[in-house]
Coordinates of C-alpha atoms in Angstrom, one line a residue:
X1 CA 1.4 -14.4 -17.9
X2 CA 2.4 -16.0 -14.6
X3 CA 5.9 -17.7 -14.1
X4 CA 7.5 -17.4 -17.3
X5 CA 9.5 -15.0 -16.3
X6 CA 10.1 -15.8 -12.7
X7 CA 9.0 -15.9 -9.6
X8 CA 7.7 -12.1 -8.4
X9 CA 6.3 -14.2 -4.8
X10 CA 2.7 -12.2 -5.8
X11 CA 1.0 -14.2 -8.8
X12 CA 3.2 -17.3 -8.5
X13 CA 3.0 -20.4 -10.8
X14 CA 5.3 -23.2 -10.9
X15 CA 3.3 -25.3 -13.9
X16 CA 1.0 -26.9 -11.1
X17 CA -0.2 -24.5 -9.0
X18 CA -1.3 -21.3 -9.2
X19 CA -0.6 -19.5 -5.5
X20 CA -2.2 -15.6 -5.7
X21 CA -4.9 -13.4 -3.3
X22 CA -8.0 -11.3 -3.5
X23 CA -9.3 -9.1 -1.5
X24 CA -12.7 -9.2 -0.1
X25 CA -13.9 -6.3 2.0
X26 CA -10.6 -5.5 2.9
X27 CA -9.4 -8.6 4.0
X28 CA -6.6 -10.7 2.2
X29 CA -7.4 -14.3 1.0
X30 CA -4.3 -16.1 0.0
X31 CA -5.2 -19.3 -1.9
X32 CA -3.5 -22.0 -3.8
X33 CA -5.3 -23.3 -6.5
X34 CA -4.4 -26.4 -9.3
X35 CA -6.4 -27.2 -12.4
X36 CA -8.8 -29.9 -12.5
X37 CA -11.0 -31.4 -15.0
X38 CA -10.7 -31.5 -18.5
X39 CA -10.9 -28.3 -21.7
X40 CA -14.7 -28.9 -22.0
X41 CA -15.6 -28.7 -18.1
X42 CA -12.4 -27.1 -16.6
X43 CA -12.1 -26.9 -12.6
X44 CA -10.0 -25.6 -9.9
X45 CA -9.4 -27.4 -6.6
X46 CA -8.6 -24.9 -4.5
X47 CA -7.0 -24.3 -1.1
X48 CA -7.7 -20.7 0.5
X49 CA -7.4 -19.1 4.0
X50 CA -9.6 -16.6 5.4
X51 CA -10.9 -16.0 8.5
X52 CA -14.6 -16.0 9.6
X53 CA -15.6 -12.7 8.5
X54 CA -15.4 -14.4 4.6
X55 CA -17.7 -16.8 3.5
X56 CA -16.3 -19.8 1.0
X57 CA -18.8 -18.6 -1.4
X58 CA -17.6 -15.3 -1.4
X59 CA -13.9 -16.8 -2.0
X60 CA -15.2 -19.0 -5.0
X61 CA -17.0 -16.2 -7.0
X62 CA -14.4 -13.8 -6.4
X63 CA -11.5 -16.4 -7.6
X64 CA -14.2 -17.7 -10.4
X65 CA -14.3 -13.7 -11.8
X66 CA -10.4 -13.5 -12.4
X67 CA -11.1 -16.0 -15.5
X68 CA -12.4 -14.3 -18.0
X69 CA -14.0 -17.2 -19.4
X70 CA -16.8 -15.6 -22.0
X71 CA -15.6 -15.4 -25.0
X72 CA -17.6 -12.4 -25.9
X73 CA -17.8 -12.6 -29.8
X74 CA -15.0 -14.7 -30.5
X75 CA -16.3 -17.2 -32.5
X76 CA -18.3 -14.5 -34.7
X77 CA -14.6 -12.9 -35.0
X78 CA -13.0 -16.2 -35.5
X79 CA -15.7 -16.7 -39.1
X80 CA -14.4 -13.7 -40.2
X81 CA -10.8 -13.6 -39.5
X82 CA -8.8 -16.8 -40.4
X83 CA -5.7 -15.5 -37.9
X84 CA -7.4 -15.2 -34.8
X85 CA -9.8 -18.6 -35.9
X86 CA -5.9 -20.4 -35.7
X87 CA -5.5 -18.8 -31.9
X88 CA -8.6 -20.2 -31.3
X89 CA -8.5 -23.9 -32.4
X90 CA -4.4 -23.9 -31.3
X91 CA -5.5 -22.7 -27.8
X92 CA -8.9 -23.4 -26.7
X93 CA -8.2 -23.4 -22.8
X94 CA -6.3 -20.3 -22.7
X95 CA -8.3 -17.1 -20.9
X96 CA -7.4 -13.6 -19.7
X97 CA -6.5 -14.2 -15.9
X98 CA -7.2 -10.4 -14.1
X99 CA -5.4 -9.0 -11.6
X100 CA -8.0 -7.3 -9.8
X101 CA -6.7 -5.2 -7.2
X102 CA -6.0 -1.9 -8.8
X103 CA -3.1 -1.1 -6.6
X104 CA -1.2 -4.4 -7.5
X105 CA -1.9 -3.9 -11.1
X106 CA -0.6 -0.3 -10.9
X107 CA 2.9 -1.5 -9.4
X108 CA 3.4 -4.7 -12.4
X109 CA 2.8 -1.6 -14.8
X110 CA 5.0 0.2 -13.1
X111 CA 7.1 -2.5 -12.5
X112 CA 7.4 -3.5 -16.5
X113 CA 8.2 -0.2 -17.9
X114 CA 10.8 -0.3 -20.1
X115 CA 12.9 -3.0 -18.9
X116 CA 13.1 -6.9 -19.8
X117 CA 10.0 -8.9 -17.7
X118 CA 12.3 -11.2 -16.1
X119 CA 13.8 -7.7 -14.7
X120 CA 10.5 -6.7 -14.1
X121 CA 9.3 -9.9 -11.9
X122 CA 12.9 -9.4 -9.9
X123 CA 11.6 -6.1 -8.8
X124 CA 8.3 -7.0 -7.7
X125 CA 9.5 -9.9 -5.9
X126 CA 11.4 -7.4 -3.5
X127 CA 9.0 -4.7 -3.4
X128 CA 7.1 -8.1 -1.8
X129 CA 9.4 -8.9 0.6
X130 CA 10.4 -5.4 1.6
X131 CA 7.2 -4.2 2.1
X132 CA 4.4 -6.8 1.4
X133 CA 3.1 -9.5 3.9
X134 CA 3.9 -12.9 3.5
X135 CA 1.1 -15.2 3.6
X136 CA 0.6 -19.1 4.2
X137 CA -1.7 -21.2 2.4
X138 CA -1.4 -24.9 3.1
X139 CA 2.5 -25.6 2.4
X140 CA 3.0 -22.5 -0.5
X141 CA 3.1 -19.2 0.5
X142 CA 2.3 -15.9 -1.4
X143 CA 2.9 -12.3 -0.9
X144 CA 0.4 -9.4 -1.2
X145 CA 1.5 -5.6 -1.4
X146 CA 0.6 -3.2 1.3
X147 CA 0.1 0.2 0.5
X148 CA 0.7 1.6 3.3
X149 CA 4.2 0.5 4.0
X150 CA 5.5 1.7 0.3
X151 CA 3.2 4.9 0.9
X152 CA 5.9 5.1 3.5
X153 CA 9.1 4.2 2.1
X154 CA 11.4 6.7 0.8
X155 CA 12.5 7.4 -2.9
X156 CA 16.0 6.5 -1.4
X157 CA 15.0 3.0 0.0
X158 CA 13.0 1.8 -3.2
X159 CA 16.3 2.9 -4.8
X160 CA 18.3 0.6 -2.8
X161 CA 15.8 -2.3 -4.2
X162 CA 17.4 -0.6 -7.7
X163 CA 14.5 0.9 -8.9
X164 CA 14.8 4.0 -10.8
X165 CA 14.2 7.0 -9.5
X166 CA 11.4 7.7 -11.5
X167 CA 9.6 4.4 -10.8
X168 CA 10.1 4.8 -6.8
X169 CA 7.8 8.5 -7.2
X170 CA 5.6 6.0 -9.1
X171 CA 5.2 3.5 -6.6
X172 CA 4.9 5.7 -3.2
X173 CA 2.5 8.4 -5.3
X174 CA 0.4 5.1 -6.2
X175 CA 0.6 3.8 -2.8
X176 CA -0.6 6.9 -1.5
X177 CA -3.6 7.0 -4.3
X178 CA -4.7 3.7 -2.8
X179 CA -4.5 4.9 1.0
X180 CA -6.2 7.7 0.2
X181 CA -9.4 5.4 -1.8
X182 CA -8.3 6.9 -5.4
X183 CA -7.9 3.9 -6.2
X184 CA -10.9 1.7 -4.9
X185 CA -11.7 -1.1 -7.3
X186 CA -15.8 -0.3 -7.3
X187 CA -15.4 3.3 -8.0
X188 CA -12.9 3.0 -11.0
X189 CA -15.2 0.0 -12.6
X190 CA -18.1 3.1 -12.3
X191 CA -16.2 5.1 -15.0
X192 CA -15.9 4.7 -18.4
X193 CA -13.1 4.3 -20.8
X194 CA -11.8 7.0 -21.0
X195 CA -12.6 8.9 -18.0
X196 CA -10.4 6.0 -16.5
X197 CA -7.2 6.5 -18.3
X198 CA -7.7 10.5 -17.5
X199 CA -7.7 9.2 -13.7
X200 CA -5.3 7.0 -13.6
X201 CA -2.7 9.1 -15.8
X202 CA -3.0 11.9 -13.3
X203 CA -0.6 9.7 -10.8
X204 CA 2.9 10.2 -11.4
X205 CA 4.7 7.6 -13.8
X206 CA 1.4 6.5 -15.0
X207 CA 1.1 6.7 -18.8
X208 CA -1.7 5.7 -21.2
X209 CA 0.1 2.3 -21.4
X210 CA 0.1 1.4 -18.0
X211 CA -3.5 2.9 -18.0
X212 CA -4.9 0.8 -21.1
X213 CA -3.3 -2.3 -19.3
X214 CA -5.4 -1.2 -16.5
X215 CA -8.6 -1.5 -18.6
X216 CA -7.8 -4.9 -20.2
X217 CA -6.1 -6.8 -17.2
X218 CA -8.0 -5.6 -14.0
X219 CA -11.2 -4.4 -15.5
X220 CA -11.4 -7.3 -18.3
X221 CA -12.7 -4.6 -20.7
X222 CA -12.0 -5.3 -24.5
X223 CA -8.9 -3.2 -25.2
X224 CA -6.0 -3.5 -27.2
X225 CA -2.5 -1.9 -25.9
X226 CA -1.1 -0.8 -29.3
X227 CA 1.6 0.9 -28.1
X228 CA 2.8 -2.5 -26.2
X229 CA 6.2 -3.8 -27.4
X230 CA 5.2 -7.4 -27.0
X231 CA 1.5 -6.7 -28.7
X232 CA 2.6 -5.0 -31.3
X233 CA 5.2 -7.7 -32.2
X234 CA 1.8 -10.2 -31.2
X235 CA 0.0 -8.3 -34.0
X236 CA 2.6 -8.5 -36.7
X237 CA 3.4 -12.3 -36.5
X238 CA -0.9 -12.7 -36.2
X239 CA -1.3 -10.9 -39.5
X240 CA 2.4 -11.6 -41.1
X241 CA 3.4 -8.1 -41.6
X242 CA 7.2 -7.2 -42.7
X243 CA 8.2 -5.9 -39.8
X244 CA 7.1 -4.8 -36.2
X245 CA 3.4 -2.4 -37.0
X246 CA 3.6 0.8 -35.5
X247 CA 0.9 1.6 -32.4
X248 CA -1.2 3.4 -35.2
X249 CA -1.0 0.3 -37.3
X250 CA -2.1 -2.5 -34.6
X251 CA -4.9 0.0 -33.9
X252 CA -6.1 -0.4 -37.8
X253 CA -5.6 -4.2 -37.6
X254 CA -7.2 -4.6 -34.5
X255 CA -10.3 -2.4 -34.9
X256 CA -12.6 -5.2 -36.2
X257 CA -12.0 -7.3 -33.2
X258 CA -14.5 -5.1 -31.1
X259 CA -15.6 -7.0 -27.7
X260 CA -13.7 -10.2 -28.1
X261 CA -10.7 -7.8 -28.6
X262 CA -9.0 -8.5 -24.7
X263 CA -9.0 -12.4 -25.5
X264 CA -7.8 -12.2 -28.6
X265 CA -5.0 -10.2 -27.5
X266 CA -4.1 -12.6 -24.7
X267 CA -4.1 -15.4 -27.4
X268 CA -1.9 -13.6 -29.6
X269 CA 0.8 -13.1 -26.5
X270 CA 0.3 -16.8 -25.7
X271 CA 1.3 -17.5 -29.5
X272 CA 3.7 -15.0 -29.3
X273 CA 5.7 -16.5 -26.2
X274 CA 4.8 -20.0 -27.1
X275 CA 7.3 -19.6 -30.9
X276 CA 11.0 -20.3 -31.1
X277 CA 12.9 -17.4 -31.6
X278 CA 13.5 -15.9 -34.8
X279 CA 17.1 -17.1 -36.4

């Protein structure tokens, strides 16, 4: 989900290294990190830099718990379902990767609504550079996005970045969410499903899309985003249908995939962006 469609200077991946942050009790930890090992034992050697207030510990298990790396009930689903038991022998090594700060989730959301992804990694990249700070982590450097500057900004200077108006309300009413601890990571795991969505969809710009993305990406909850161009078409080549299922149909196709549903998803997407384009 990283790279392919450019370089946003927040989740950067040049087929090597992966350069991204986490935030640990309010501090940013910028690290650069390159696989290691093999499929059966994976590893990451890692380079991060934090100050003395973090322990290295602390850095490892919160960079260990972006990988979603239990399959939670996908080889009962693969016995059962010959499509997904295809993802699953084509791509063993391929996990969800979360994006675990809620406020930086919010803005790819944002970010990704209804425009190409190559557009939508553009924008990030100078929302970054406009009003993130820059970071250095051994000779790569990464960005992380501040709240409180785009809290901030004006509707007219996210404009001049050519965002939409819409989408610069979106981003300065989800900056100011953030500033004002709406949207703290620990209190939104607390809630439930829906409850979640029927917080996050009271900010402005934030629909049940953005919010189901919310639940899958950040939270690492099993959820499907039927109403996703991309999934949808995901779905459709997965199962062979005619033409592109509606967000009612990939919900009907989809039900039985139950908690492995998140990792099959992302394995359909991979498969998805992985085939040549239809002639």
């Amino acid at each position: 989900m990283f790279g392919r469609w450019g370089d946003d200077g927040v989740d950067r991946w040049d087929g090597q290294t992966l350069t991204r942050t986490v935030r640990l009790r309010g501090a940013v930890v910028p690290f650069a990190a390159q696989a290691a090992g093999t499929e059966d034992e994976p590893s990451l050697d890692v380079v991060a830099t934090h100050g003395e207030s973090v322990g290295a510990d602390e850095v490892e298990r919160a960079i260990r718990a972006t990988f979603v790396v239990e399959q939670r009930g996908l080889d009962r689903l693969a016995e059962a379902d010959s499509g997904v038991a295809r993802l699953a022998r084509l791509y063993p090594a391929i996990v969800p990767v979360l994006v675990p700060d809620p406020f930086t989730a919010l803005i790819r959301s944002i970010s990704a609504q209804q425009v190409n992804l190559t557009w939508a990694s553009t924008i990030r990249r100078r929302l970054a550079e406009g009003y993130g700070t820059r970071h250095q982590v051994g000779n790569a450097y990464v960005y992380s996005l501040e709240p409180g500057r785009l809290a901030a900004a004006s509707v007219e200077e996210l404009r001049a970045l050519q965002l939409t108006t819409a989408k610069s309300i979106s981003v300065i009413d989800s900056a100011r969410a953030a500033q004002a601890g709406e949207l703290d990571a620990i209190r939104l795991a607390a809630l439930d499903d829906e409850e979640l969505i029927g917080h996050l969809t009271r900010l402005r710009g934030i629909g049940r899309w953005s919010a189901e993305w919310f639940l899958a990406r950040t939270l690492g909850r099993p959820r499907v985003v039927a109403g996703d161009l991309g999934v949808r078409k995901a779905v459709g080549r997965l199962y062979g249908t005619p033409a592109i299922p509606s967000e009612d149909e990939v919900r009907r196709l989809t039900e039985h995939w139950g908690e492995a549903a998140t990792v099959v998803q992302t394995l359909a997407l991979y498969d998805l962006a992985e085939s040549p384009p239809a002639t």
